[in-house]
Coordinates of C-alpha atoms in Angstrom, one line a residue:
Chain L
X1213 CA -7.3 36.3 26.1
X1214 CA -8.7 37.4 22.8
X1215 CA -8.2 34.5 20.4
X1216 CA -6.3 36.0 16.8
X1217 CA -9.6 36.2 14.1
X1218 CA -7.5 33.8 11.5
X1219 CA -8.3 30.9 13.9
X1220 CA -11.6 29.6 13.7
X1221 CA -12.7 26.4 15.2
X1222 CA -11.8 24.0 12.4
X1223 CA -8.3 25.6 12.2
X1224 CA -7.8 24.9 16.0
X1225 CA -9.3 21.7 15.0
X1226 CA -6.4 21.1 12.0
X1227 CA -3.3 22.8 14.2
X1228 CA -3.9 20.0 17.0
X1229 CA -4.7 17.3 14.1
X1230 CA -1.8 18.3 11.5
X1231 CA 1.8 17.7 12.7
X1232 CA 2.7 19.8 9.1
X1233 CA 1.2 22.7 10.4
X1234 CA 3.7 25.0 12.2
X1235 CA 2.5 26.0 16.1
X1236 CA 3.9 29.3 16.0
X1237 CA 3.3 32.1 18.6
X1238 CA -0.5 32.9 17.9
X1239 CA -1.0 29.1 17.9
X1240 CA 0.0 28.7 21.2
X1241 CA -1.7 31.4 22.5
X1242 CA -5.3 30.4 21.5
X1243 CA -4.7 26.3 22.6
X1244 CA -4.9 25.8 26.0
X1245 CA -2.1 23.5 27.9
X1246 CA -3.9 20.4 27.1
X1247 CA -4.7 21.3 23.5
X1248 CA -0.7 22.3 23.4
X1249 CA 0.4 19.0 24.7
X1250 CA -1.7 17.0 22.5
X1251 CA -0.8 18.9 19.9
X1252 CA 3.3 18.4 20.7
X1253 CA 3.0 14.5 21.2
X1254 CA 1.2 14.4 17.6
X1255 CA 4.1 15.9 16.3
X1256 CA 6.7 14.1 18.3
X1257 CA 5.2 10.4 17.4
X1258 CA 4.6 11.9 13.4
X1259 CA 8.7 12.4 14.0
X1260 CA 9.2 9.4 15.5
X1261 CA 7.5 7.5 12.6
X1262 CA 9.1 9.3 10.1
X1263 CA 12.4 8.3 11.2
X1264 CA 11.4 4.8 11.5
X1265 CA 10.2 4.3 8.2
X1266 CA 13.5 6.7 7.1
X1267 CA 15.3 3.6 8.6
X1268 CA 13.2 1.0 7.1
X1269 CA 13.4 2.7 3.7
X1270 CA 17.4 3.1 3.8
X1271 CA 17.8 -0.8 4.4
X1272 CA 15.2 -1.5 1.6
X1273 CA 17.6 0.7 -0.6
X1274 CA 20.1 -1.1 -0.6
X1275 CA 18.5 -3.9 -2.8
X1276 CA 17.0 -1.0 -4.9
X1277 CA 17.3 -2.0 -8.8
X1278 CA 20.2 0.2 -10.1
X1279 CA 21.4 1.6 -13.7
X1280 CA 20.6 -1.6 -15.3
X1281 CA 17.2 -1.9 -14.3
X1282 CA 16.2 1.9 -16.1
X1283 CA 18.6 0.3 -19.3
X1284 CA 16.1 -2.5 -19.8
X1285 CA 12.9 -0.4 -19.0
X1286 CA 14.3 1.9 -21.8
X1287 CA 15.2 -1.0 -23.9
X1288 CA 11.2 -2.3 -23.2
X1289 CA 9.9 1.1 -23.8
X1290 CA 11.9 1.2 -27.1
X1291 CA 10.4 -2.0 -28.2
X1292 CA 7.1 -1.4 -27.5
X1293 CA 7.3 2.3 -29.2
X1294 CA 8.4 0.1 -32.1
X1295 CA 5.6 -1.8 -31.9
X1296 CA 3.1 1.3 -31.2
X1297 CA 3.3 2.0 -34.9
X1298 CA 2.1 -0.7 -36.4
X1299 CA -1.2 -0.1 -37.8
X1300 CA -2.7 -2.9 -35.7
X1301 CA -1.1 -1.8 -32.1
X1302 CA -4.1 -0.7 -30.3
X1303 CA -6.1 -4.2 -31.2
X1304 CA -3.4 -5.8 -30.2
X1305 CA -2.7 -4.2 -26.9
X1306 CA -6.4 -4.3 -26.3
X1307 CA -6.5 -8.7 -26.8
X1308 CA -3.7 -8.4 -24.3
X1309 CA -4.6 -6.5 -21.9
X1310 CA -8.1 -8.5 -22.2
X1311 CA -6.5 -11.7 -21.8
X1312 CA -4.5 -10.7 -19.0
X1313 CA -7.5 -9.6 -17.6
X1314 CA -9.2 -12.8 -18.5
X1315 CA -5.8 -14.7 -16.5
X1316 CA -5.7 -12.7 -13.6
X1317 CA -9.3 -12.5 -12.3
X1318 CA -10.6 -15.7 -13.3
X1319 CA -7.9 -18.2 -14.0
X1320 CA -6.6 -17.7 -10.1
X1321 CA -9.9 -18.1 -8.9
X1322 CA -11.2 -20.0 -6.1
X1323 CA -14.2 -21.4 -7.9
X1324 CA -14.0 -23.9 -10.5
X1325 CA -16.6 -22.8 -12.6
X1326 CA -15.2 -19.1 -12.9
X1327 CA -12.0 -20.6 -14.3
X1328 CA -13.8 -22.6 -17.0
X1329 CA -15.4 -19.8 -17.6
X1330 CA -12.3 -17.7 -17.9
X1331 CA -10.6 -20.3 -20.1
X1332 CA -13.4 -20.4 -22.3
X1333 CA -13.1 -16.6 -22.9
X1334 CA -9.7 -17.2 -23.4
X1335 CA -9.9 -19.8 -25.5
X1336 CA -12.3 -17.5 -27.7
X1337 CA -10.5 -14.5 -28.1
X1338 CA -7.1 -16.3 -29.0
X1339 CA -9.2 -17.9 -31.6
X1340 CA -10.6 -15.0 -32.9
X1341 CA -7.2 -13.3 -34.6
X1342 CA -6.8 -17.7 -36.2
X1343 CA -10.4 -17.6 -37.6
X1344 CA -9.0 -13.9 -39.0
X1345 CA -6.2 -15.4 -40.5
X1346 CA -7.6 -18.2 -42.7
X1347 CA -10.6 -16.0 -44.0
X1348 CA -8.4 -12.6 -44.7
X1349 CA -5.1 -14.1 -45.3
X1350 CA -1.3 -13.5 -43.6
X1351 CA -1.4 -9.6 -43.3
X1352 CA -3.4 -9.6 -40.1
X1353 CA -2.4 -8.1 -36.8
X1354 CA -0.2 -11.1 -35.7
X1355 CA 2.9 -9.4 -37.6
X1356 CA 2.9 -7.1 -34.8
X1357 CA 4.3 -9.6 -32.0
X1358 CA 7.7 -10.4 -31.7
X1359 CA 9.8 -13.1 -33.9
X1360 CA 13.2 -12.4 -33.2
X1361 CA 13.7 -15.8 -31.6
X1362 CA 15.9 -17.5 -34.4
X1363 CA 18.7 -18.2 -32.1
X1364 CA 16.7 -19.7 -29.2
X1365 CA 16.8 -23.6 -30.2
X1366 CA 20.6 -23.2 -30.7
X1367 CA 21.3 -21.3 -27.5
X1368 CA 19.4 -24.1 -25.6
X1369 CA 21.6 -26.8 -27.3
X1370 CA 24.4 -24.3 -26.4
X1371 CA 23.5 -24.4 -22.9
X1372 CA 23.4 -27.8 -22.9
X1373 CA 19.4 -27.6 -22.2
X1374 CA 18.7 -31.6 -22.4
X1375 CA 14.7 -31.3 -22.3
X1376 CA 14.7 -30.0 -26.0
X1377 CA 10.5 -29.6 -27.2
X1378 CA 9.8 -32.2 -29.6
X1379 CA 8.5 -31.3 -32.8
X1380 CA 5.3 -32.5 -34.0
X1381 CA 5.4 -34.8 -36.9
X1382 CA 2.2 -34.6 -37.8
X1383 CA 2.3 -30.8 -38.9
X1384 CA 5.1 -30.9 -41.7
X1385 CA 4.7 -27.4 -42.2
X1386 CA 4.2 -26.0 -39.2
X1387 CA 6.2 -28.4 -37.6
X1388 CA 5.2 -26.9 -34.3
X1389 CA 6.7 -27.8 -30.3
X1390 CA 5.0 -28.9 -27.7
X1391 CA 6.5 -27.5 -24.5
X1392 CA 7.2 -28.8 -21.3
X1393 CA 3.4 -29.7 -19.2
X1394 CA 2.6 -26.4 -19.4
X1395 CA 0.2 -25.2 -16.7
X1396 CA -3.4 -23.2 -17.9
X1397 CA -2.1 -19.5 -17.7
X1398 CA 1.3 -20.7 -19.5
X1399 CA -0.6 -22.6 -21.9
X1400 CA -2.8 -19.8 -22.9
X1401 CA 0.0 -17.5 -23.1
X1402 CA 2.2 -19.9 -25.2
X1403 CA -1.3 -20.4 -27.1
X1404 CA -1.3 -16.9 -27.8
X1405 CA 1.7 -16.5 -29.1
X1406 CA 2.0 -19.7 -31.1
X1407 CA -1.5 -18.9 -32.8
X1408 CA 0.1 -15.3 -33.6
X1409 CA 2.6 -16.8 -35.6
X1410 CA 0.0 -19.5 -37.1
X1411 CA 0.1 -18.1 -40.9
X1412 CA 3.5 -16.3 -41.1
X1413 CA 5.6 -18.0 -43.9
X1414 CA 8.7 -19.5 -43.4
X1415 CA 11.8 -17.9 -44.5
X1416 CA 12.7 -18.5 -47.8
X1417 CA 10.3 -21.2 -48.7
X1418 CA 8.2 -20.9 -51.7
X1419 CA 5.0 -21.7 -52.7
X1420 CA 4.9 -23.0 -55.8
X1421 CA 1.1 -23.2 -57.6
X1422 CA 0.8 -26.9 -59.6
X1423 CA -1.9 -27.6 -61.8
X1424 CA -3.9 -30.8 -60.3
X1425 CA -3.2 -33.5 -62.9
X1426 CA 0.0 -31.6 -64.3
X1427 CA 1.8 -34.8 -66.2
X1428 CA 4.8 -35.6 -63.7
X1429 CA 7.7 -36.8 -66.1
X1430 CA 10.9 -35.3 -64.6
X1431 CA 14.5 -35.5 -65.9
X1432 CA 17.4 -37.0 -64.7
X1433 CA 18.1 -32.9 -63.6
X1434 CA 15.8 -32.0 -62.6
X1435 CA 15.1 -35.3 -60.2
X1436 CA 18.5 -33.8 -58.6
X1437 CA 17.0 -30.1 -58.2
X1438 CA 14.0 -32.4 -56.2
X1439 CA 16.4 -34.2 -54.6
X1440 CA 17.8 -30.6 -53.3
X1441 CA 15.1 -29.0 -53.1
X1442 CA 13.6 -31.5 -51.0
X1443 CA 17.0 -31.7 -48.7
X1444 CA 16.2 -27.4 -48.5
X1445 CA 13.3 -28.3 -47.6
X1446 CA 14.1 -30.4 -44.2
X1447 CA 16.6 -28.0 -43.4
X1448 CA 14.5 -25.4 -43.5
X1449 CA 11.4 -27.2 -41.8
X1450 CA 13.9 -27.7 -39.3
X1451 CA 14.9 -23.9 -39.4
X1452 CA 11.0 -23.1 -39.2
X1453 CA 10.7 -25.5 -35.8
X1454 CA 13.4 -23.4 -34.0
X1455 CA 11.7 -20.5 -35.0
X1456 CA 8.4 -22.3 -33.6
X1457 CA 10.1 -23.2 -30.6
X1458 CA 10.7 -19.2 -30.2
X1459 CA 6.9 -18.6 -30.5
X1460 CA 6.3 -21.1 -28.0
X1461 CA 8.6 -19.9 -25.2
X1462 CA 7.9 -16.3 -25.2
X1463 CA 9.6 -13.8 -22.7
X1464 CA 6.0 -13.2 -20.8
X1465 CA 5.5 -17.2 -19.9
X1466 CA 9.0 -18.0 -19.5
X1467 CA 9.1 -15.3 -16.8
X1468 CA 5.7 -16.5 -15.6
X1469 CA 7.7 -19.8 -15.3
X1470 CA 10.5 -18.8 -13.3
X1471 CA 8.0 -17.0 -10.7
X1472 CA 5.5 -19.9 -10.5
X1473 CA 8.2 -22.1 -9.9
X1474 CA 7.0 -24.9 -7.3
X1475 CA 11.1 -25.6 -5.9
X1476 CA 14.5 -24.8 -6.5
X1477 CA 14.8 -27.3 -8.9
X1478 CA 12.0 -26.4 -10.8
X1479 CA 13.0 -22.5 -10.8
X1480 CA 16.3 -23.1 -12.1
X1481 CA 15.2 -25.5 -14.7
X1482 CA 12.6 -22.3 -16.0
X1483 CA 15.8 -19.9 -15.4
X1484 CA 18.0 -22.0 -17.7
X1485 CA 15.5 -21.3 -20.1
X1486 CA 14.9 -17.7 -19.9
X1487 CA 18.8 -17.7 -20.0
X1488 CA 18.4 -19.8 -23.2
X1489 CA 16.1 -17.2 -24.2
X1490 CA 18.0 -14.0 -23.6
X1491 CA 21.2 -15.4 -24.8
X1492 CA 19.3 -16.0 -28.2
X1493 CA 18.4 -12.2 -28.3
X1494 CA 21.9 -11.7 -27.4
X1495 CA 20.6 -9.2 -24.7
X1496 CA 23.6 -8.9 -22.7
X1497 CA 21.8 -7.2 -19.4
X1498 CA 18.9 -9.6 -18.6
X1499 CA 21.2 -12.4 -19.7
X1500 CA 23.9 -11.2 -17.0
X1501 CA 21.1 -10.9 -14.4
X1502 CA 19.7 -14.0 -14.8
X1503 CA 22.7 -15.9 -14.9
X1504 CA 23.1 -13.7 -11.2
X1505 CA 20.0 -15.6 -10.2
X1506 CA 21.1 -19.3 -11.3
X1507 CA 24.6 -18.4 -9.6
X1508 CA 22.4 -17.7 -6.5
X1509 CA 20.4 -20.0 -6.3
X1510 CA 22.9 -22.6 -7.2
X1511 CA 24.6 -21.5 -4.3
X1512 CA 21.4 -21.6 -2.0
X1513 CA 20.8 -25.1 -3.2
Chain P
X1490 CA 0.9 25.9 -6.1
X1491 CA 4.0 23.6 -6.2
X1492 CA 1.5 20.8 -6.6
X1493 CA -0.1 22.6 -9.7
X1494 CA 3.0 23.0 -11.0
X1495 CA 4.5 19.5 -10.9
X1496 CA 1.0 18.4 -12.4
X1497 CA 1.4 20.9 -15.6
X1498 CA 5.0 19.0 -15.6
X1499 CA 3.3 15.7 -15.7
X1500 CA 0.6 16.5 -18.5
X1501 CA 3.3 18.0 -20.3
X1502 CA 5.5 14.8 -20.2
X1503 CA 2.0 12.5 -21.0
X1504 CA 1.7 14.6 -23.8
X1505 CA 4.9 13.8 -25.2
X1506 CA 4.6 10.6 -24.1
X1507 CA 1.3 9.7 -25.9
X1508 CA 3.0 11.3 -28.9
X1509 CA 5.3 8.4 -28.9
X1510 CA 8.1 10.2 -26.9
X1511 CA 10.0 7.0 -24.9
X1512 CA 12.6 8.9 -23.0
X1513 CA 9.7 11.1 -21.7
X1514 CA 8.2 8.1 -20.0
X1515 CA 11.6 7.6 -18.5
X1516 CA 11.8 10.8 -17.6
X1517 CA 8.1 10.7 -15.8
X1518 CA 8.9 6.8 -14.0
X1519 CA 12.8 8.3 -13.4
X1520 CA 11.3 10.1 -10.7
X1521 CA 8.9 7.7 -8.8
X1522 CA 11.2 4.6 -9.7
X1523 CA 12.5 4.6 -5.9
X1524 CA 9.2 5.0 -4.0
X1525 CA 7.4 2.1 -6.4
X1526 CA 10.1 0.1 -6.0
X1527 CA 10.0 0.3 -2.0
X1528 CA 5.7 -0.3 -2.3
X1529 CA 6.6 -3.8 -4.4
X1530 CA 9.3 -4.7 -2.2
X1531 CA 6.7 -4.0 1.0
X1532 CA 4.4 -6.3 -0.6
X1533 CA 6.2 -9.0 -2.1
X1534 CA 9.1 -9.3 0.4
X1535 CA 11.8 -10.6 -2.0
X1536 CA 14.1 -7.6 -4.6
X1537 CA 14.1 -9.5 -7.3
X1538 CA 10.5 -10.8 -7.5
X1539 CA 9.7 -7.1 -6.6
X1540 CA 11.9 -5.9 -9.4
X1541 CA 10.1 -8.4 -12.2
X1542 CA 6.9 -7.4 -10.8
X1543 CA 8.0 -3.3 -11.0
X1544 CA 9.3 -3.7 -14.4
X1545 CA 5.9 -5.7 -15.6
X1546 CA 3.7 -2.9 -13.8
X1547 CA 5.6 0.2 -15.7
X1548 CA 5.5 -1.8 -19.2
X1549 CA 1.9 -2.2 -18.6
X1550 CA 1.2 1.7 -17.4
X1551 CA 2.9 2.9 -20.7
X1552 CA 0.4 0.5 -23.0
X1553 CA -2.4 1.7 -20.9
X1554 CA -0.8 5.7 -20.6
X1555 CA -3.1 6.9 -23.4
X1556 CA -6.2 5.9 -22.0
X1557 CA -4.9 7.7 -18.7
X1558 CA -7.6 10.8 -18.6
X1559 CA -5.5 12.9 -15.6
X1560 CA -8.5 12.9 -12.9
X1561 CA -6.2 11.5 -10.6
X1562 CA -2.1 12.3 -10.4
X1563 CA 0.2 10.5 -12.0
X1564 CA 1.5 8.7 -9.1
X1565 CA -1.3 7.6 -7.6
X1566 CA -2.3 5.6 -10.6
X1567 CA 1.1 4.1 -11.1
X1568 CA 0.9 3.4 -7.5
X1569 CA -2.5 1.6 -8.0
X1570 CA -0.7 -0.6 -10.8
X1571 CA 2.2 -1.2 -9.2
X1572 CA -0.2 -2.6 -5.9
X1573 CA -2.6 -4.3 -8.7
X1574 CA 0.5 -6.0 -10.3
X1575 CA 1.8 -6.9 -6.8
X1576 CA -1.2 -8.7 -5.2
X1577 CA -1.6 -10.8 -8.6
X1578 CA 1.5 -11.8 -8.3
X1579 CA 1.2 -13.3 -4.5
X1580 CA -2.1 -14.7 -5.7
X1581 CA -0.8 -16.7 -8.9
X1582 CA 2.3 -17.7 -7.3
X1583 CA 0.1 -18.8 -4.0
X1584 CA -2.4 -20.4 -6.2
X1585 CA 0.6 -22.5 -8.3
X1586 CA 2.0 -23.4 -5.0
X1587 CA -0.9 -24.1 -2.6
X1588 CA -0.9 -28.1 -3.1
X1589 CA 2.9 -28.0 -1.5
X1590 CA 2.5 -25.3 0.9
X1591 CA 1.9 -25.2 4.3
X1592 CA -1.4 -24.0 4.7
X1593 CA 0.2 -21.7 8.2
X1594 CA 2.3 -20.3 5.5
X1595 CA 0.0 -19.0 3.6
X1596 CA 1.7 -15.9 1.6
X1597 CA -0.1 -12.6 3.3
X1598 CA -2.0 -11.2 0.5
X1599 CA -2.7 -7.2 1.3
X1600 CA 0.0 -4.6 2.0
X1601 CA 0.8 -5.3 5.3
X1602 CA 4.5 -4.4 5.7
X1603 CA 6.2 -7.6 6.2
X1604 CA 9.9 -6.3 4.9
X1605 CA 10.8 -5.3 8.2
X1606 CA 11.0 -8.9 9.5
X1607 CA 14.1 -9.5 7.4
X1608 CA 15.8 -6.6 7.4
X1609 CA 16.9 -6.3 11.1
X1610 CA 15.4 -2.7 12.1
X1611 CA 16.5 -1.2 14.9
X1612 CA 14.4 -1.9 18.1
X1613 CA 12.8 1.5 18.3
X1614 CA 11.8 0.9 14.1
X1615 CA 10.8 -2.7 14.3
X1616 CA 8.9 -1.5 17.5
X1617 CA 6.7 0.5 16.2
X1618 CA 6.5 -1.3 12.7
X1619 CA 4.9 -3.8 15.0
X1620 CA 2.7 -1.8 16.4
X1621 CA 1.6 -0.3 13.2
X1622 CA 0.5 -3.5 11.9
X1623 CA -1.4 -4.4 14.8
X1624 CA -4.1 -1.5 14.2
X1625 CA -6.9 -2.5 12.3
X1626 CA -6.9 -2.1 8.7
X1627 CA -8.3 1.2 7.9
X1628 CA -5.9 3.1 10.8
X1629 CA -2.5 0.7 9.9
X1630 CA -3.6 1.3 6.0
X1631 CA -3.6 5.4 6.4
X1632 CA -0.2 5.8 8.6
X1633 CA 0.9 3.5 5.8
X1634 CA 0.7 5.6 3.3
X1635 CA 1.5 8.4 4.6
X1636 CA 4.3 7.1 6.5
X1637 CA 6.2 4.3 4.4
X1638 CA 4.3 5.2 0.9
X1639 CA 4.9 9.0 1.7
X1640 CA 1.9 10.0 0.1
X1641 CA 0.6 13.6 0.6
X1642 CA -2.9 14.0 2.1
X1643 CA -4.0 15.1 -1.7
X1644 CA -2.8 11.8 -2.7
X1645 CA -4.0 9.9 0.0
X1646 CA -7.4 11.2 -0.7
X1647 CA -7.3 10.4 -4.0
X1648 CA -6.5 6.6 -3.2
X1649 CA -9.0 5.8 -1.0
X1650 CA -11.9 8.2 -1.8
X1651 CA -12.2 10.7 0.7
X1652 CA -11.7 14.5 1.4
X1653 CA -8.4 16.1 2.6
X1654 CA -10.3 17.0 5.7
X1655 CA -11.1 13.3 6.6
X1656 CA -7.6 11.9 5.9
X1657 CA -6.3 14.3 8.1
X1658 CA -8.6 13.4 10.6
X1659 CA -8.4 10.0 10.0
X1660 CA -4.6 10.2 10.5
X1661 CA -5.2 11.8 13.5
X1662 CA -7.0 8.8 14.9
X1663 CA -4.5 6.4 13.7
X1664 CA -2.1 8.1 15.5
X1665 CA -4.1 7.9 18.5
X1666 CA -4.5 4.7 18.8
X1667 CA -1.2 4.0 17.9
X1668 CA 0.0 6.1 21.0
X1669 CA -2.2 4.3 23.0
X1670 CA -1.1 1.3 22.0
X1671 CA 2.5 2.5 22.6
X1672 CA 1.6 3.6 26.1
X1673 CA 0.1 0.3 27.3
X1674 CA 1.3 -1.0 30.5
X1675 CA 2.5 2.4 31.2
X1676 CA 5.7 2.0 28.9
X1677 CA 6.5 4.0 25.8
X1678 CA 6.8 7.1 27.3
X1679 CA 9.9 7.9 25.7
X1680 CA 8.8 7.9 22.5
X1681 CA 6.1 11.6 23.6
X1682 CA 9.0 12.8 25.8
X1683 CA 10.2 16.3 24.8

């Protein structure tokens, strides 16, 4: 039998191998009976796989993320668009995506030294955008991360969250919160994002310039607008600590939280929080599916 | 031709996309969403932790989308992100968790599929999932993606490196020895009966 002239070796070679490739007439004509069989059980076991893995993929399926989860990936992608057009974007995508670097190959790793090492770098390129701050003043790149977290303190009170971060007396100003025994990556992320906010003025608080030695000789009113003023002023250092308390449990760690979880206990304690968190946003979808979670894994418990 | 086509799609969309276009990005993720999805759920065994992880992985492709030079397709390199994202994940969450856990229990960290064991395949499915991931690595890796990732050869080859002509052949092999593996003992038989 003459073989057909479109079938050279290799294309023998690829009609046995290929279970895509159609054997049609002139196929079967130039393979001999074994070449035929082996060819047929390829393409019977490439069938049978496929319809196992068809199977496998219909039950994974059914947990598939629906609607929701494309409305908060648009919601993210509208954020971050908003975000792309700050001047300072690309830096700060770049310090991020260098940190997470940083976080993922040598904070996890098995060696000691490499995580020193990584926490060191770290350490340094948090402190780089600080060291920017106090020489060129509050317009740096920081304004570009998020601050929307006035609610947060209140929502945790709402939620009856009794571990409440303390505020640290000795920074008046700042009055910054420690969280909760953070571990390394969660510190460095929280440190990130507190140290972003490290020179942004608090709302409505002035800075007002005295001359040193100004003669200090105040009348009866105006002893009551420092009596106000100073009663402003605690309410709105207290103001300024929520907001600090927003810096300090950002989305990313409070969601690193919740998956580093050690037990249940733990894992709901980090979920109350990111619950805290959304419901502070007032971001209706992740706050639905967390609660989801909690219910879960209240239930589990 | 088709695949020349759905890459001039894709570079269109990137296009729009690097010029700040959001809904393009949903439009270009809109499509892969299920088949990503199903890689992270393979890998991390839970929905939801697979679901975080997904959502993390396609936040961080759009920040890194304009550095994306199209040598490779679209998919592949989401794919590689959404793996990247997924194996970090095991390894911070076995690495926060190793002083309590049960060193037996170690959490597998490649992309072995170990979904199946809790989703009650059939026996012919679970069969030969069982099978599969008894091959060695480079044979149980290929019919993986070909198979559960449903990757086409060109995308296969761009994954791990090789020509079309060697993933076919490769394929081939694991296929092979996944028959013979069926047929040991003289069972299996029913699975290459016409």
């Amino acid at each position: 039998m003459s073989r057909p002239p479109k079938y050279n070796a290799q294309e023998l070679n690829d009609l046995i191998q290929d279970p895509n490739r159609e054997l049609d007439d002139a196929a079967r004509s130039v393979l001999t009976p074994e070449q035929l069989t082996e060819a047929r059980r390829q393409r019977l076991l490439d069938a049978n796989l496929k319809a196992a893995f068809i199977e496998l993929h219909q039950k994974i399926d059914q947990t598939q993320p629906g609607d929701d989860f494309m409305l908060r990936m648009r919601n993210l992608i509208e954020a971050e668009s908003h975000d792309r057009k700050s001047d300072n974007y690309s830096g700060t995508v770049r310090r991020r995506e260098l940190l997470n670097f940083l976080k993922e190959r040598f904070l996890y790793s098995e060696s000691a030294a490499w995580r020193w090492a990584g926490a060191a770098a770290m350490v340094a390129l948090l402190a780089t955008p600080l060291v920017w701050q106090i020489t060129q003043g509050p317009s740096g790149e920081v304004a570009v991360y998020d601050t929307r977290m006035d609610g947060f303190a209140g929502a945790l009170e709402e939620l009856g969250e009794s571990e409440r971060p303390r505020v640290a007396s000795s920074t008046p100003e700042g009055a910054r919160l420690s969280a909760p025994a953070p571990h390394s990556e969660q510190a460095a992320s929280e440190m990130n994002d507190s140290m972003a906010d490290e020179s942004a003025p608090y709302e409505g608080e002035e800075i007002v310039d005295v001359a040193p030695g100004s003669p200090i000789a105040p009348a009866e009113e105006d002893m009551a607008a420092d009596r106000e003023l100073s009663r402003s002023r605690n309410v709105q250092s207290e103001r300024s600590a929520l907001n600090s308390t927003g810096e300090v449990y950002n989305e990313a760690s409070l969601r690193q939280s919740v998956r580093s979880a050690g037990d249940t206990e733990e894992k709901l304690r980090a979920l109350r929080l990111l619950e805290a968190y959304y419901l502070s946003r007032a971001d209706v979808d992740q706050l639905e599916r967390v609660r989801g979670k909690i219910k879960r894994l209240e239930k589990r418990n | 031709m088709e695949t020349d086509q759905k890459r001039a799609t894709e570079r269109a969309l990137i296009e729009r996309i690097k010029a700040g276009d959001g809904d393009a990005y949903m439009e270009l993720v809109g499509e892969y969403r299920i088949r990503l999805y199903r890689k992270a759920c393979s890998i991390i065994n839970d929905a939801e932790d697979a679901e975080d992880v997904l959502q993390d992985a396609l936040l961080t492709a759009y920040r890194a989308l304009p550095r994306f030079r199209g040598e490779s397709g679209i998919y592949t390199w989401l794919y590689r992100i959404v793996v990247n994202k997924c194996r970090d994940y095991l390894r911070s969450s076995r690495n926060t968790r190793q002083e309590s856990m049960d060193p037996t229990q170690a959490v597998i960290s490649d992309d072995r599929i170990s979904v199946e064991k809790n989703l009650e395949l059939s026996d012919d499915a679970g069969y030969l999932m069982t099978k599969i991931n008894g091959l060695d690595d480079k044979y149980r890796q290929i019919l993986v993606y070909r198979y559960y990732d449903e990757l086409s050869y060109e995308e296969i080859a761009e994954l791990i490196h090789v020509n079309i002509g060697t993933v076919k052949s490769r394929l081939f092999k694991a296929r092979e020895l996944l028959k013979r593996s069926i047929l040991r003992n003289g069972r299996g038989e029913e699975y290459f009966t016409f």
